[in-house]
mmCIF file of C-alpha atoms in Angstrom:
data_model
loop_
_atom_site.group_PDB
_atom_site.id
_atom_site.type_symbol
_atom_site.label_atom_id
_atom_site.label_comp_id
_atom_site.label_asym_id
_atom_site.label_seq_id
_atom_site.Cartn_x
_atom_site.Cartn_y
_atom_site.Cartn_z
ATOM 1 C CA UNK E 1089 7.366 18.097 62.952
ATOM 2 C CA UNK E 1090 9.943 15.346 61.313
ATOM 3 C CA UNK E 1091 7.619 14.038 58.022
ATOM 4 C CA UNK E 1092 8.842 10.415 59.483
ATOM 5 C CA UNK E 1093 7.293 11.099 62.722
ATOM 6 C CA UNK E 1094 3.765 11.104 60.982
ATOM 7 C CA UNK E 1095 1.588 8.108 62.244
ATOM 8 C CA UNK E 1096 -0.229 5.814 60.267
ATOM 9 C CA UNK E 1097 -3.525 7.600 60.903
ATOM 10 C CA UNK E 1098 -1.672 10.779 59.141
ATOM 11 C CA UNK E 1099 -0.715 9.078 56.346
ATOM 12 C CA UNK E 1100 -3.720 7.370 55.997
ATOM 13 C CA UNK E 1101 -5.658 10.736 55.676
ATOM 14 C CA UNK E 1102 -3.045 12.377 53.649
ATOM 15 C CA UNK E 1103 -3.638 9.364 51.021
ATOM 16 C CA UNK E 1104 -7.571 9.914 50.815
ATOM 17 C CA UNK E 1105 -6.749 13.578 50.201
ATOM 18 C CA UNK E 1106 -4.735 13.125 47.363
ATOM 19 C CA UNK E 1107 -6.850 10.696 46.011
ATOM 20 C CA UNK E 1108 -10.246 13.115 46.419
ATOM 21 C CA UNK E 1109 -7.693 15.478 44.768
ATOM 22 C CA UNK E 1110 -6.334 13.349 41.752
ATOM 23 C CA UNK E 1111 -9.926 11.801 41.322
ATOM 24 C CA UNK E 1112 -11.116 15.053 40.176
ATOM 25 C CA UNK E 1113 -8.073 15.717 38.249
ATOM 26 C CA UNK E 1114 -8.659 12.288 36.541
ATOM 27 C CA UNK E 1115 -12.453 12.745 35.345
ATOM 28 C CA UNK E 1116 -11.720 16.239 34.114
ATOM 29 C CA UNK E 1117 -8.695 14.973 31.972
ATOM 30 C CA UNK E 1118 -10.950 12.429 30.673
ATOM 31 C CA UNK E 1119 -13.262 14.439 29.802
ATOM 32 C CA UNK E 1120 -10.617 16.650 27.598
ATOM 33 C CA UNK E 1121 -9.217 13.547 26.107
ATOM 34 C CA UNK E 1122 -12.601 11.895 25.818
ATOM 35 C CA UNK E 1123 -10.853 8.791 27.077
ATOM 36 C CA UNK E 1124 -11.010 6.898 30.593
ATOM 37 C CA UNK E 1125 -8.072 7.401 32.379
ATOM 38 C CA UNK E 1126 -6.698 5.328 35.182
ATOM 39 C CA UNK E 1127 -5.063 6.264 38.447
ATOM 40 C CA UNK E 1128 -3.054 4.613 41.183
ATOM 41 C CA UNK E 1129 -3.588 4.910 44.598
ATOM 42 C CA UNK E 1130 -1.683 7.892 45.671
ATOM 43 C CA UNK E 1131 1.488 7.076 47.323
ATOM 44 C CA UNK E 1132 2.994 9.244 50.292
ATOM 45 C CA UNK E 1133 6.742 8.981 49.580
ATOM 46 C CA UNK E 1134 9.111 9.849 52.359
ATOM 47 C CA UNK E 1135 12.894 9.574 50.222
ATOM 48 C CA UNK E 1136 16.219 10.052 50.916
ATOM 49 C CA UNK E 1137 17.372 13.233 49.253
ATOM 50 C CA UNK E 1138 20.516 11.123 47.666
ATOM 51 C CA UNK E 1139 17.344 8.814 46.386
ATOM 52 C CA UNK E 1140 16.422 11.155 43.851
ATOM 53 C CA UNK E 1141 19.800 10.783 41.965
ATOM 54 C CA UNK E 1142 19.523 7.174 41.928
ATOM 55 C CA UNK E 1143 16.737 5.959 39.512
ATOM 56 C CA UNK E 1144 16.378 7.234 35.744
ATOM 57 C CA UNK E 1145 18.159 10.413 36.449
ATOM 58 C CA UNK E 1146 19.369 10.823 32.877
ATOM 59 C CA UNK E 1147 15.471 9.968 31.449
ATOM 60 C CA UNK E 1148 14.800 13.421 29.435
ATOM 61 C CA UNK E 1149 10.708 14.050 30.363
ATOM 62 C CA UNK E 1150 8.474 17.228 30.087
ATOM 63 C CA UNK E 1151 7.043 18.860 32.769
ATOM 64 C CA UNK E 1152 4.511 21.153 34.005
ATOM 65 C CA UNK E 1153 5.420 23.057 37.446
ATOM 66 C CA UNK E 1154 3.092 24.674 39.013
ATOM 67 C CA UNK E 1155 3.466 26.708 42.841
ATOM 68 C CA UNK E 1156 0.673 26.126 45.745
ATOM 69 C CA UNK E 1157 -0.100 29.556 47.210
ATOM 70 C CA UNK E 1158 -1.870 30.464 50.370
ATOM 71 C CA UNK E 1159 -2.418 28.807 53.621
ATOM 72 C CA UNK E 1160 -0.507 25.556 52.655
ATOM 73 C CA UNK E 1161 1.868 26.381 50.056
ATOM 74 C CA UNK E 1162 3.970 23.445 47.834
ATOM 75 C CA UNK E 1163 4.382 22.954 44.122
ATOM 76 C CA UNK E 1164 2.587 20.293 41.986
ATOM 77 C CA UNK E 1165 4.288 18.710 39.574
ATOM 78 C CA UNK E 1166 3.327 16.350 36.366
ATOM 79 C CA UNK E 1167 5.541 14.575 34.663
ATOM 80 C CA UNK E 1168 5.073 12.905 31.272
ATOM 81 C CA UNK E 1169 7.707 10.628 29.000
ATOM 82 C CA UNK E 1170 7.914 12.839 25.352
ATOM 83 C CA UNK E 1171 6.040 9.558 23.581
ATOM 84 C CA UNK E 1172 3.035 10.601 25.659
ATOM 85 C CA UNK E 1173 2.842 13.659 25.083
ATOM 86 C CA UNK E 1174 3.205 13.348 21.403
ATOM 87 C CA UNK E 1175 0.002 10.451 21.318
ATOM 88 C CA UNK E 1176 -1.845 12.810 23.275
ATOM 89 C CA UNK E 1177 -1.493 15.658 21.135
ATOM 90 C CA UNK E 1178 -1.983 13.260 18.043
ATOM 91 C CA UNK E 1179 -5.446 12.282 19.766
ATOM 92 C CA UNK E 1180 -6.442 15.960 19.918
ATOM 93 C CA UNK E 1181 -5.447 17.175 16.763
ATOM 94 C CA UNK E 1182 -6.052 14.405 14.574
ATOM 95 C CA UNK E 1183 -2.094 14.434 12.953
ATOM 96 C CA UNK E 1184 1.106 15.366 14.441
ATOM 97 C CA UNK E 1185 4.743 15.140 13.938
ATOM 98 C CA UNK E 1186 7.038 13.199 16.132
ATOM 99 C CA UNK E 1187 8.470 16.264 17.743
ATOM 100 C CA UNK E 1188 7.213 18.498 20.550
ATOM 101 C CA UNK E 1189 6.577 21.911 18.547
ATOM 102 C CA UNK E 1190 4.496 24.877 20.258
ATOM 103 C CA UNK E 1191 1.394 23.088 20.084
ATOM 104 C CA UNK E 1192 3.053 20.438 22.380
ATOM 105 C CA UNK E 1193 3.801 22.834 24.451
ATOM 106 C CA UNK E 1194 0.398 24.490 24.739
ATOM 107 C CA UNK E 1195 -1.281 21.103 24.901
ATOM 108 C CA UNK E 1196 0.938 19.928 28.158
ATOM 109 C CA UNK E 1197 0.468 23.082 29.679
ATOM 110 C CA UNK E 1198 -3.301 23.582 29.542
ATOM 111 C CA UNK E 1199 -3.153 19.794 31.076
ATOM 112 C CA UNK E 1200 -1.173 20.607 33.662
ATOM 113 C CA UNK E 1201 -3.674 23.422 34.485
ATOM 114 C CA UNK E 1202 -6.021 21.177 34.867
ATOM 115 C CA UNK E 1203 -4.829 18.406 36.593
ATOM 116 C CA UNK E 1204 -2.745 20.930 39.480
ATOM 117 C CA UNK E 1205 -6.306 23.736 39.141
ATOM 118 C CA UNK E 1206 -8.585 20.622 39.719
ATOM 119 C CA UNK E 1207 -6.672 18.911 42.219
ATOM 120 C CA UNK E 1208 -5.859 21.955 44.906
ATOM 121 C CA UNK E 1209 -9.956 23.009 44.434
ATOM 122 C CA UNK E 1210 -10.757 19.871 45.813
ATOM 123 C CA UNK E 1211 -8.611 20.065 48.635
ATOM 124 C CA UNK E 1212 -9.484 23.632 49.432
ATOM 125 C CA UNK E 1213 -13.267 22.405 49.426
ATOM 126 C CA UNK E 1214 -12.367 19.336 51.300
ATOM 127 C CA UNK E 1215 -10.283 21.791 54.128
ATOM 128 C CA UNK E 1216 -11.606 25.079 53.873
ATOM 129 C CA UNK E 1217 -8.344 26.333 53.558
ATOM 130 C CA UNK E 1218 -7.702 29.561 51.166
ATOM 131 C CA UNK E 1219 -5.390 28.311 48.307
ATOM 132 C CA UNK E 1220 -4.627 29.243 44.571
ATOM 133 C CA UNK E 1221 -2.209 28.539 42.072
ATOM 134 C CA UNK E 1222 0.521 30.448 40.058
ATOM 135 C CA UNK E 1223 0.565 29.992 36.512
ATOM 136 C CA UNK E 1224 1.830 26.674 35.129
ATOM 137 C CA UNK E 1225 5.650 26.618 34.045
ATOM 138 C CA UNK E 1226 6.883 23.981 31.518
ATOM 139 C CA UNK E 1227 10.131 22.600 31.735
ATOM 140 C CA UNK E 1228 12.248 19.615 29.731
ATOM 141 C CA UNK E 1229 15.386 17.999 31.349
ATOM 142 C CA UNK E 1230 16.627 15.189 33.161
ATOM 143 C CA UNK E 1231 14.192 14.045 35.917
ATOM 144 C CA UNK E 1232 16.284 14.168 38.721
ATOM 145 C CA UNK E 1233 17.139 17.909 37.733
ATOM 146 C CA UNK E 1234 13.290 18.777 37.692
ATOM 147 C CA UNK E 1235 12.586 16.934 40.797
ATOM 148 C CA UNK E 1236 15.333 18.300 42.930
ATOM 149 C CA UNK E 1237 14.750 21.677 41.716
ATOM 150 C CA UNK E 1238 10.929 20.959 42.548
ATOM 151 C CA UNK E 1239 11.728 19.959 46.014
ATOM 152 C CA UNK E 1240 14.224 22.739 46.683
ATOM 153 C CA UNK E 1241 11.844 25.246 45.221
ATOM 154 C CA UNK E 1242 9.530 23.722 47.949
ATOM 155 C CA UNK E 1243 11.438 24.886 50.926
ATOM 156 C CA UNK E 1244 12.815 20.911 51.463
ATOM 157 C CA UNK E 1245 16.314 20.622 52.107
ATOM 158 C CA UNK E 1246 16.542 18.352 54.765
ATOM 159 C CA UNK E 1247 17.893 14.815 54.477
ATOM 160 C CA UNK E 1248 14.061 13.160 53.895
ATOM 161 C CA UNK E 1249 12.112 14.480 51.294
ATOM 162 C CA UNK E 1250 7.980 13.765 51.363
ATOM 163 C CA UNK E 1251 5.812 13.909 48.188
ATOM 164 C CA UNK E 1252 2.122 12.501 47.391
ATOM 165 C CA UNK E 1253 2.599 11.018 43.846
ATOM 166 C CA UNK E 1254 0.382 9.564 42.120
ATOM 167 C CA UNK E 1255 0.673 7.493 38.381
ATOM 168 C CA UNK E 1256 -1.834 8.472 35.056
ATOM 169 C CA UNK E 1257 -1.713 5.561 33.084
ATOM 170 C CA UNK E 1258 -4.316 5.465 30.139
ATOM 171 C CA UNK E 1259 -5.133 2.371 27.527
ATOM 172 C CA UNK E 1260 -1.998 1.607 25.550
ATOM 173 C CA UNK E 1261 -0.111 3.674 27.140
ATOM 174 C CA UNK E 1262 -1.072 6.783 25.343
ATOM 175 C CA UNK E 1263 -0.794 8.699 28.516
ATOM 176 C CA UNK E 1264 1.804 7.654 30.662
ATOM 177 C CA UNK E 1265 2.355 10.681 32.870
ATOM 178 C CA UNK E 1266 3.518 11.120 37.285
ATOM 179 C CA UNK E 1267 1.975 13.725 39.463
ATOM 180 C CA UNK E 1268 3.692 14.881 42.544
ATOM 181 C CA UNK E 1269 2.125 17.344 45.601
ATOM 182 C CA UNK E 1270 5.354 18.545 47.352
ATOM 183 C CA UNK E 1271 4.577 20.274 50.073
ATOM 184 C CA UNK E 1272 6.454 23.455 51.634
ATOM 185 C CA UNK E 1273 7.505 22.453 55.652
ATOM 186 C CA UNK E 1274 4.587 23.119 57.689
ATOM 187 C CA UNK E 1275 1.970 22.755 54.681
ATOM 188 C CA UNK E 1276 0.761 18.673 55.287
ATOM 189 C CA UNK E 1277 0.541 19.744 59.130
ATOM 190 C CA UNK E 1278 -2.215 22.393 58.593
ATOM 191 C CA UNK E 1279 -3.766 20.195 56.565
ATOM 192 C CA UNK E 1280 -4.071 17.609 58.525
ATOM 193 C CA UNK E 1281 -5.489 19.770 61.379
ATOM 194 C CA UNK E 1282 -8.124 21.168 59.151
ATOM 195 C CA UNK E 1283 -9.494 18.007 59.090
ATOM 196 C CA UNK E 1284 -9.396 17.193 62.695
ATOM 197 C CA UNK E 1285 -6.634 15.007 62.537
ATOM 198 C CA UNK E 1286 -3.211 16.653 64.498
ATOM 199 C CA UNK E 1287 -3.425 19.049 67.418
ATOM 200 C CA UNK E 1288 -1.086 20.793 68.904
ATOM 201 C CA UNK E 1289 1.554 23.080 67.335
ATOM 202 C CA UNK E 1290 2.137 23.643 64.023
ATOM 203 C CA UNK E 1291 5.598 24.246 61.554
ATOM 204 C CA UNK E 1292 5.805 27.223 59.723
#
């Protein structure tokens, strides 16, 4: 089906999954950081595929990208401005330059892990649907460049693009960070039908 034919009901529900999902993902990075961290509601974002060219394309971010496998495949993606990542490091290791070294790198990806490995458990517990994850990939470029490559990676190539996003913000802004669940065509369906919402047929 057409992502903007999805009622309000479906959206509803695909909202309280991502936020069971990013819940979990929030109280396990607090728990690393030994900070409270604060989420936003998530957001299910049907865009324009021109959109994604149009705000803060040339804003230079890191990222962590990391593919859905099974029975509803996507990617997962977190985003975080390089002053974040930097604090956050800082905060873990007690000094650190004002550059993103290997450490950096390390450091993003093992919270990537765990934000994308404790977000997709919940929502295999919550559906009972067999999914897993490929192993993190880090990335630093323009964010329109990571998010159309994320979406096109994704199987979406049609004029509307849908993602679940969802904000990290933590006191002064030492974590500043966006996560997106883009789903592969077909994915959001058989999710919603594993929790009783949709009947009938199915995409992909």
């Amino acid at each position: 089906m057409e992502y903007s034919k999805f009622s309000d009901i479906e959206l509803d529900a695909l909202r309280e999954v991502g936020n069971i999902g990013i819940g979990n993902s929030a109280t396990a990075l607090s728990k690393l950081l030994n900070k409270k961290i604060d989420i936003t509601f998530p957001k299910v974002n049907l865009i324009r595929y021109e959109e994604l060219f149009e705000s803060d394309c040339e804003s230079c971010v890191y990222a962590v990208v990391t593919r859905v496998l099974g029975e509803a495949p996507g990617n997962m993606l977190f985003i975080i401005e390089e002053q974040s990542l930097i604090n956050i490091v800082g905060s873990l290791c007690g000094s650190y330059n004002d550059e993103i070294n290997e450490l950096g790198i390390s450091v993003l990806g093992e919270i990537g892990n765990i934000i994308s490995g404790t977000y997709i458990n919940a929502i295999a517990s919550l559906t009972n649907l067999q999914l897993s994850l490929s192993v993190p990939a880090i990335a630093s470029d323009m964010i329109c460049a990571i998010l159309t490559t994320t979406f096109m990676e994704a199987g979406q190539y049609g004029d509307y693009v849908l993602d679940i996003e969802t904000e990290f913000v933590q006191e002064n802004e030492t974590l500043n960070g966006h996560f997106y669940y883009v789903p592969m065509p077909g994915s959001l369906e058989k999710i919603l039908k594993s929790l009783g919402i949709m009947e009938g047929n199915l995409n992909g």
